[in-house]
PDB file of C-alpha atoms in Angstrom:
ATOM      1  CA  MET A 283      -9.745  16.421   7.168  1.00  0.00           C
ATOM      2  CA  THR A 284      -6.792  14.230   8.139  1.00  0.00           C
ATOM      3  CA  ASP A 285      -3.372  15.853   7.764  1.00  0.00           C
ATOM      4  CA  PHE A 286      -1.451  12.856   6.458  1.00  0.00           C
ATOM      5  CA  SER A 287       1.696  14.889   5.752  1.00  0.00           C
ATOM      6  CA  THR A 288       1.972  15.673   9.469  1.00  0.00           C
ATOM      7  CA  ARG A 289       1.469  12.001  10.328  1.00  0.00           C
ATOM      8  CA  ARG A 290       4.166  11.086   7.798  1.00  0.00           C
ATOM      9  CA  LEU A 291       6.605  13.459   9.487  1.00  0.00           C
ATOM     10  CA  MET A 292       5.681  12.041  12.898  1.00  0.00           C
ATOM     11  CA  MET A 293       6.271   8.506  11.583  1.00  0.00           C
ATOM     12  CA  VAL A 294       9.774   9.454  10.524  1.00  0.00           C
ATOM     13  CA  ASP A 295      10.552  11.386  13.711  1.00  0.00           C
ATOM     14  CA  THR A 296       9.129   8.858  16.187  1.00  0.00           C
ATOM     15  CA  GLN A 297       9.562   5.479  14.438  1.00  0.00           C
ATOM     16  CA  ILE A 298      12.361   5.791  11.888  1.00  0.00           C
ATOM     17  CA  ARG A 299      15.045   8.134  13.247  1.00  0.00           C
ATOM     18  CA  PRO A 300      14.963   6.576  16.768  1.00  0.00           C
ATOM     19  CA  SER A 301      15.656   3.206  15.071  1.00  0.00           C
ATOM     20  CA  ASP A 302      19.007   4.574  13.856  1.00  0.00           C
ATOM     21  CA  VAL A 303      17.871   5.003  10.255  1.00  0.00           C
ATOM     22  CA  THR A 304      19.254   8.388   9.267  1.00  0.00           C
ATOM     23  CA  LYS A 305      20.465   8.091   5.651  1.00  0.00           C
ATOM     24  CA  PHE A 306      19.056  11.108   3.822  1.00  0.00           C
ATOM     25  CA  PRO A 307      17.823   9.251   0.698  1.00  0.00           C
ATOM     26  CA  ILE A 308      15.752   6.869   2.860  1.00  0.00           C
ATOM     27  CA  ILE A 309      14.330   9.639   5.047  1.00  0.00           C
ATOM     28  CA  ASP A 310      13.555  11.710   1.956  1.00  0.00           C
ATOM     29  CA  ALA A 311      11.766   8.775   0.279  1.00  0.00           C
ATOM     30  CA  LEU A 312       9.690   7.974   3.366  1.00  0.00           C
ATOM     31  CA  LEU A 313       8.667  11.625   3.685  1.00  0.00           C
ATOM     32  CA  ALA A 314       7.827  11.901  -0.015  1.00  0.00           C
ATOM     33  CA  VAL A 315       5.693   8.787  -0.533  1.00  0.00           C
ATOM     34  CA  PRO A 316       2.079   9.107   0.699  1.00  0.00           C
ATOM     35  CA  ARG A 317       1.691   5.798   2.521  1.00  0.00           C
ATOM     36  CA  GLU A 318      -2.049   6.379   2.929  1.00  0.00           C
ATOM     37  CA  VAL A 319      -2.772   5.952  -0.794  1.00  0.00           C
ATOM     38  CA  TYR A 320      -1.189   2.488  -0.791  1.00  0.00           C
ATOM     39  CA  VAL A 321      -3.393   0.996   1.947  1.00  0.00           C
ATOM     40  CA  PRO A 322      -7.020  -0.203   1.781  1.00  0.00           C
ATOM     41  CA  ARG A 323      -9.326   2.810   1.781  1.00  0.00           C
ATOM     42  CA  ASP A 324     -11.004   1.769   5.030  1.00  0.00           C
ATOM     43  CA  ARG A 325      -7.611   1.588   6.779  1.00  0.00           C
ATOM     44  CA  ARG A 326      -6.189   4.947   5.767  1.00  0.00           C
ATOM     45  CA  GLU A 327      -6.593   6.387   9.258  1.00  0.00           C
ATOM     46  CA  THR A 328      -4.160   3.721  10.507  1.00  0.00           C
ATOM     47  CA  ALA A 329      -1.687   4.076   7.631  1.00  0.00           C
ATOM     48  CA  TYR A 330       1.100   5.417   9.848  1.00  0.00           C
ATOM     49  CA  MET A 331       0.691   3.164  12.868  1.00  0.00           C
ATOM     50  CA  SER A 332       3.797   1.528  14.334  1.00  0.00           C
ATOM     51  CA  ASP A 333       2.762  -2.027  13.488  1.00  0.00           C
ATOM     52  CA  ASN A 334       2.301  -4.300  10.486  1.00  0.00           C
ATOM     53  CA  LEU A 335      -0.770  -3.129   8.568  1.00  0.00           C
ATOM     54  CA  PRO A 336      -3.114  -5.933   7.395  1.00  0.00           C
ATOM     55  CA  ILE A 337      -4.219  -5.693   3.765  1.00  0.00           C
ATOM     56  CA  GLY A 338      -6.210  -8.960   3.593  1.00  0.00           C
ATOM     57  CA  SER A 339      -5.549 -12.639   2.897  1.00  0.00           C
ATOM     58  CA  GLY A 340      -3.059 -12.832   5.754  1.00  0.00           C
ATOM     59  CA  ARG A 341      -0.794 -10.235   4.141  1.00  0.00           C
ATOM     60  CA  VAL A 342       0.575  -7.048   5.660  1.00  0.00           C
ATOM     61  CA  ILE A 343       2.466  -3.893   4.818  1.00  0.00           C
ATOM     62  CA  LEU A 344       5.586  -4.132   6.968  1.00  0.00           C
ATOM     63  CA  GLU A 345       5.686  -1.766   9.923  1.00  0.00           C
ATOM     64  CA  PRO A 346       7.626   1.420   9.105  1.00  0.00           C
ATOM     65  CA  ARG A 347      10.522   0.560  11.437  1.00  0.00           C
ATOM     66  CA  THR A 348      11.082  -2.893   9.919  1.00  0.00           C
ATOM     67  CA  PHE A 349      10.840  -1.610   6.358  1.00  0.00           C
ATOM     68  CA  ALA A 350      13.178   1.329   6.985  1.00  0.00           C
ATOM     69  CA  LYS A 351      15.799  -0.799   8.747  1.00  0.00           C
ATOM     70  CA  PHE A 352      15.809  -3.208   5.808  1.00  0.00           C
ATOM     71  CA  LEU A 353      16.349  -0.299   3.427  1.00  0.00           C
ATOM     72  CA  ASP A 354      19.164   0.972   5.615  1.00  0.00           C
ATOM     73  CA  ALA A 355      20.902  -2.421   5.718  1.00  0.00           C
ATOM     74  CA  LEU A 356      20.444  -3.081   1.984  1.00  0.00           C
ATOM     75  CA  ASN A 357      21.859   0.363   1.097  1.00  0.00           C
ATOM     76  CA  ILE A 358      20.181   0.557  -2.335  1.00  0.00           C
ATOM     77  CA  GLN A 359      22.069   2.743  -4.819  1.00  0.00           C
ATOM     78  CA  PRO A 360      20.655   5.007  -7.584  1.00  0.00           C
ATOM     79  CA  ASP A 361      22.057   2.814 -10.382  1.00  0.00           C
ATOM     80  CA  GLU A 362      20.705  -0.504  -9.040  1.00  0.00           C
ATOM     81  CA  ALA A 363      17.852  -2.791 -10.069  1.00  0.00           C
ATOM     82  CA  VAL A 364      15.642  -4.134  -7.287  1.00  0.00           C
ATOM     83  CA  LEU A 365      13.207  -7.059  -7.105  1.00  0.00           C
ATOM     84  CA  ASP A 366      10.409  -6.322  -4.612  1.00  0.00           C
ATOM     85  CA  LEU A 367       8.575  -9.532  -3.674  1.00  0.00           C
ATOM     86  CA  GLY A 368       5.095  -9.332  -2.186  1.00  0.00           C
ATOM     87  CA  CYS A 369       4.562  -5.666  -2.985  1.00  0.00           C
ATOM     88  CA  GLY A 370       0.922  -5.774  -1.865  1.00  0.00           C
ATOM     89  CA  LEU A 371      -0.677  -2.468  -2.804  1.00  0.00           C
ATOM     90  CA  GLY A 372       2.601  -0.927  -3.932  1.00  0.00           C
ATOM     91  CA  TYR A 373       3.895   1.122  -0.989  1.00  0.00           C
ATOM     92  CA  SER A 374       7.249  -0.639  -0.704  1.00  0.00           C
ATOM     93  CA  THR A 375       7.743  -0.410  -4.458  1.00  0.00           C
ATOM     94  CA  ALA A 376       7.024   3.321  -4.472  1.00  0.00           C
ATOM     95  CA  VAL A 377       9.613   3.982  -1.756  1.00  0.00           C
ATOM     96  CA  ILE A 378      12.254   1.715  -3.293  1.00  0.00           C
ATOM     97  CA  ALA A 379      11.676   3.362  -6.686  1.00  0.00           C
ATOM     98  CA  ARG A 380      12.943   6.642  -5.214  1.00  0.00           C
ATOM     99  CA  LEU A 381      16.190   4.930  -4.209  1.00  0.00           C
ATOM    100  CA  ALA A 382      16.875   2.638  -7.181  1.00  0.00           C
ATOM    101  CA  GLU A 383      17.158   2.949 -10.938  1.00  0.00           C
ATOM    102  CA  ALA A 384      14.394   0.392 -11.565  1.00  0.00           C
ATOM    103  CA  VAL A 385      12.082  -1.841  -9.547  1.00  0.00           C
ATOM    104  CA  VAL A 386      10.369  -5.063 -10.604  1.00  0.00           C
ATOM    105  CA  ALA A 387       7.591  -5.871  -8.147  1.00  0.00           C
ATOM    106  CA  VAL A 388       5.985  -9.311  -7.937  1.00  0.00           C
ATOM    107  CA  GLU A 389       2.554  -9.897  -6.429  1.00  0.00           C
ATOM    108  CA  GLU A 390       0.689 -13.203  -6.675  1.00  0.00           C
ATOM    109  CA  ASP A 391      -2.707 -11.735  -5.709  1.00  0.00           C
ATOM    110  CA  GLU A 392      -4.009 -10.356  -8.987  1.00  0.00           C
ATOM    111  CA  THR A 393      -6.393  -7.922  -7.282  1.00  0.00           C
ATOM    112  CA  LEU A 394      -3.590  -6.450  -5.189  1.00  0.00           C
ATOM    113  CA  ALA A 395      -1.271  -6.331  -8.199  1.00  0.00           C
ATOM    114  CA  THR A 396      -3.809  -4.484 -10.346  1.00  0.00           C
ATOM    115  CA  GLU A 397      -4.474  -1.938  -7.614  1.00  0.00           C
ATOM    116  CA  ALA A 398      -0.748  -1.504  -6.960  1.00  0.00           C
ATOM    117  CA  GLN A 399       0.028  -0.797 -10.616  1.00  0.00           C
ATOM    118  CA  ARG A 400      -2.897   1.620 -10.866  1.00  0.00           C
ATOM    119  CA  THR A 401      -1.786   3.600  -7.808  1.00  0.00           C
ATOM    120  CA  LEU A 402       1.877   3.631  -8.825  1.00  0.00           C
ATOM    121  CA  SER A 403       0.890   4.985 -12.248  1.00  0.00           C
ATOM    122  CA  GLN A 404      -1.366   7.631 -10.706  1.00  0.00           C
ATOM    123  CA  GLU A 405       1.461   8.691  -8.399  1.00  0.00           C
ATOM    124  CA  GLY A 406       3.887   9.038 -11.315  1.00  0.00           C
ATOM    125  CA  VAL A 407       6.169   6.151 -10.333  1.00  0.00           C
ATOM    126  CA  ASP A 408       7.463   5.409 -13.825  1.00  0.00           C
ATOM    127  CA  ASN A 409      10.548   3.322 -13.002  1.00  0.00           C
ATOM    128  CA  ALA A 410       8.619   0.400 -11.490  1.00  0.00           C
ATOM    129  CA  ALA A 411       6.418  -2.365 -12.884  1.00  0.00           C
ATOM    130  CA  VAL A 412       4.194  -4.894 -11.114  1.00  0.00           C
ATOM    131  CA  ILE A 413       4.142  -8.498 -12.334  1.00  0.00           C
ATOM    132  CA  VAL A 414       1.577 -11.112 -11.307  1.00  0.00           C
ATOM    133  CA  GLY A 415       3.123 -14.439 -10.338  1.00  0.00           C
ATOM    134  CA  PRO A 416       4.252 -16.734  -7.517  1.00  0.00           C
ATOM    135  CA  LEU A 417       6.413 -14.805  -5.075  1.00  0.00           C
ATOM    136  CA  ALA A 418       8.896 -17.632  -4.601  1.00  0.00           C
ATOM    137  CA  GLY A 419       9.505 -17.715  -8.352  1.00  0.00           C
ATOM    138  CA  GLY A 420      10.765 -14.150  -8.441  1.00  0.00           C
ATOM    139  CA  ALA A 421      11.110 -12.657 -11.918  1.00  0.00           C
ATOM    140  CA  ALA A 422      14.162 -14.243 -13.530  1.00  0.00           C
ATOM    141  CA  LYS A 423      13.219 -12.892 -16.949  1.00  0.00           C
ATOM    142  CA  HIS A 424      13.999  -9.346 -15.824  1.00  0.00           C
ATOM    143  CA  GLY A 425      17.032 -10.166 -13.653  1.00  0.00           C
ATOM    144  CA  PRO A 426      19.591 -10.543 -12.377  1.00  0.00           C
ATOM    145  CA  TYR A 427      19.131  -7.989  -9.612  1.00  0.00           C
ATOM    146  CA  ASP A 428      21.403  -5.963  -7.389  1.00  0.00           C
ATOM    147  CA  VAL A 429      18.932  -6.209  -4.527  1.00  0.00           C
ATOM    148  CA  ILE A 430      15.979  -8.443  -3.628  1.00  0.00           C
ATOM    149  CA  MET A 431      13.617  -7.521  -0.795  1.00  0.00           C
ATOM    150  CA  LEU A 432      10.811  -9.654   0.624  1.00  0.00           C
ATOM    151  CA  GLU A 433       7.815  -7.854   2.108  1.00  0.00           C
ATOM    152  CA  GLY A 434       6.999 -10.479   4.721  1.00  0.00           C
ATOM    153  CA  GLY A 435       8.399 -13.352   6.706  1.00  0.00           C
ATOM    154  CA  VAL A 436      10.179 -16.454   5.437  1.00  0.00           C
ATOM    155  CA  GLU A 437      11.230 -19.787   6.870  1.00  0.00           C
ATOM    156  CA  THR A 438      13.264 -20.802   3.840  1.00  0.00           C
ATOM    157  CA  VAL A 439      14.380 -19.138   0.596  1.00  0.00           C
ATOM    158  CA  PRO A 440      14.431 -21.120  -2.685  1.00  0.00           C
ATOM    159  CA  GLU A 441      17.824 -21.408  -4.354  1.00  0.00           C
ATOM    160  CA  ALA A 442      16.181 -20.457  -7.660  1.00  0.00           C
ATOM    161  CA  LEU A 443      15.364 -17.069  -6.156  1.00  0.00           C
ATOM    162  CA  LEU A 444      18.840 -16.536  -4.717  1.00  0.00           C
ATOM    163  CA  ALA A 445      20.219 -17.309  -8.175  1.00  0.00           C
ATOM    164  CA  GLN A 446      18.480 -14.164  -9.456  1.00  0.00           C
ATOM    165  CA  LEU A 447      20.965 -12.019  -7.520  1.00  0.00           C
ATOM    166  CA  LYS A 448      23.942 -10.549  -9.324  1.00  0.00           C
ATOM    167  CA  ASP A 449      27.344 -11.411  -7.926  1.00  0.00           C
ATOM    168  CA  GLY A 450      27.779  -8.931  -5.116  1.00  0.00           C
ATOM    169  CA  GLY A 451      24.012  -8.544  -4.782  1.00  0.00           C
ATOM    170  CA  ARG A 452      22.043  -8.427  -1.521  1.00  0.00           C
ATOM    171  CA  ILE A 453      18.761  -9.900  -0.335  1.00  0.00           C
ATOM    172  CA  GLY A 454      16.757  -8.863   2.717  1.00  0.00           C
ATOM    173  CA  CYS A 455      14.751 -11.609   4.449  1.00  0.00           C
ATOM    174  CA  LEU A 456      12.893 -11.786   7.752  1.00  0.00           C
ATOM    175  CA  PHE A 457      13.419 -15.344   8.969  1.00  0.00           C
ATOM    176  CA  MET A 458      10.586 -16.214  11.333  1.00  0.00           C
ATOM    177  CA  GLU A 459      11.563 -18.400  14.269  1.00  0.00           C
ATOM    178  CA  GLY A 460       8.311 -18.662  16.212  1.00  0.00           C
ATOM    179  CA  PRO A 461       6.533 -15.381  17.046  1.00  0.00           C
ATOM    180  CA  LEU A 462       9.720 -13.337  16.601  1.00  0.00           C
ATOM    181  CA  GLY A 463      11.950 -13.275  13.562  1.00  0.00           C
ATOM    182  CA  VAL A 464      15.488 -12.279  12.703  1.00  0.00           C
ATOM    183  CA  ALA A 465      16.076  -9.940   9.771  1.00  0.00           C
ATOM    184  CA  ARG A 466      19.091 -11.058   7.789  1.00  0.00           C
ATOM    185  CA  ILE A 467      20.919  -9.628   4.797  1.00  0.00           C
ATOM    186  CA  GLY A 468      22.308 -12.222   2.394  1.00  0.00           C
ATOM    187  CA  TYR A 469      25.260 -11.452   0.119  1.00  0.00           C
ATOM    188  CA  ARG A 470      25.951 -13.422  -3.057  1.00  0.00           C
ATOM    189  CA  ILE A 471      29.706 -13.645  -3.544  1.00  0.00           C
ATOM    190  CA  ASP A 472      31.269 -15.940  -6.145  1.00  0.00           C
ATOM    191  CA  GLY A 473      28.004 -17.863  -6.369  1.00  0.00           C
ATOM    192  CA  ALA A 474      27.778 -18.562  -2.628  1.00  0.00           C
ATOM    193  CA  MET A 475      25.563 -16.914   0.002  1.00  0.00           C
ATOM    194  CA  THR A 476      26.718 -15.446   3.292  1.00  0.00           C
ATOM    195  CA  TRP A 477      24.240 -14.047   5.821  1.00  0.00           C
ATOM    196  CA  ARG A 478      24.377 -11.297   8.430  1.00  0.00           C
ATOM    197  CA  SER A 479      21.748 -10.820  11.151  1.00  0.00           C
ATOM    198  CA  VAL A 480      20.746  -7.180  11.582  1.00  0.00           C
ATOM    199  CA  PHE A 481      17.655  -6.821  13.806  1.00  0.00           C
ATOM    200  CA  ASN A 482      14.554  -8.539  15.190  1.00  0.00           C
ATOM    201  CA  ALA A 483      11.036  -8.120  13.838  1.00  0.00           C
ATOM    202  CA  SER A 484       7.888 -10.083  13.031  1.00  0.00           C
ATOM    203  CA  ALA A 485       5.624 -10.609  10.010  1.00  0.00           C
ATOM    204  CA  PRO A 486       3.416 -13.352   8.516  1.00  0.00           C
ATOM    205  CA  VAL A 487       5.315 -15.900   6.410  1.00  0.00           C
ATOM    206  CA  LEU A 488       4.791 -15.323   2.690  1.00  0.00           C
ATOM    207  CA  THR A 489       3.280 -18.034   0.503  1.00  0.00           C
ATOM    208  CA  GLY A 490       6.009 -20.228  -0.950  1.00  0.00           C
ATOM    209  CA  PHE A 491       8.518 -19.449   1.795  1.00  0.00           C
ATOM    210  CA  ALA A 492       7.321 -21.815   4.535  1.00  0.00           C
ATOM    211  CA  LEU A 493       9.166 -24.985   5.467  1.00  0.00           C
ATOM    212  CA  GLU A 494       7.416 -28.195   4.570  1.00  0.00           C
ATOM    213  CA  ARG A 495       6.041 -29.892   7.661  1.00  0.00           C
ATOM    214  CA  THR A 496       6.207 -33.673   8.022  1.00  0.00           C
ATOM    215  CA  PHE A 497       4.021 -35.513  10.481  1.00  0.00           C
ATOM    216  CA  ALA A 498       4.867 -38.843  12.023  1.00  0.00           C
ATOM    217  CA  LEU A 499       2.324 -41.131  13.678  1.00  0.00           C
TER     218      LEU A 499
END
């Protein structure tokens, strides 16, 4: 029988701490949440690999290093509300829920959303809810948010989504520039956005966040 708790500890010790992520609340959350229950059943043996984990339809669960470094840079506080876009099967939401006061997760794939909500409920995550809808639309009805995190790559971010940030709020986006992307944290201050680059990573671009391509003859 696979000892997932040992693998979880190894993930933290070999992928997270060496990436300079050492804040106790983040480490504690990553050790507490059983990543294996939030991946497709036939991929559970690879749940703790140091790479993006495919979950179908071109979507992935971000590699542990990328996810943890985003959490570190966003510095989510216990009294904050977070919008988690592209939650997939719910792993990111479960971890963020241990850091924040409340999490609204948006997933446009209804099958993934249903499974995510079922697993979150089974795992006792009672301060998070999964909503089915277009990722780029966010969830303005439940905002504004202190933090927005995108669980995949982007090429552009709609202004309507940025407007769902509170003044002083932060958003974490992985801007893909070819095969390698740049993770940036955006800060909304007095209605304007400023961006800071924090690390490099890679992930598939989420639906609704790609630049429109024009072709000339």
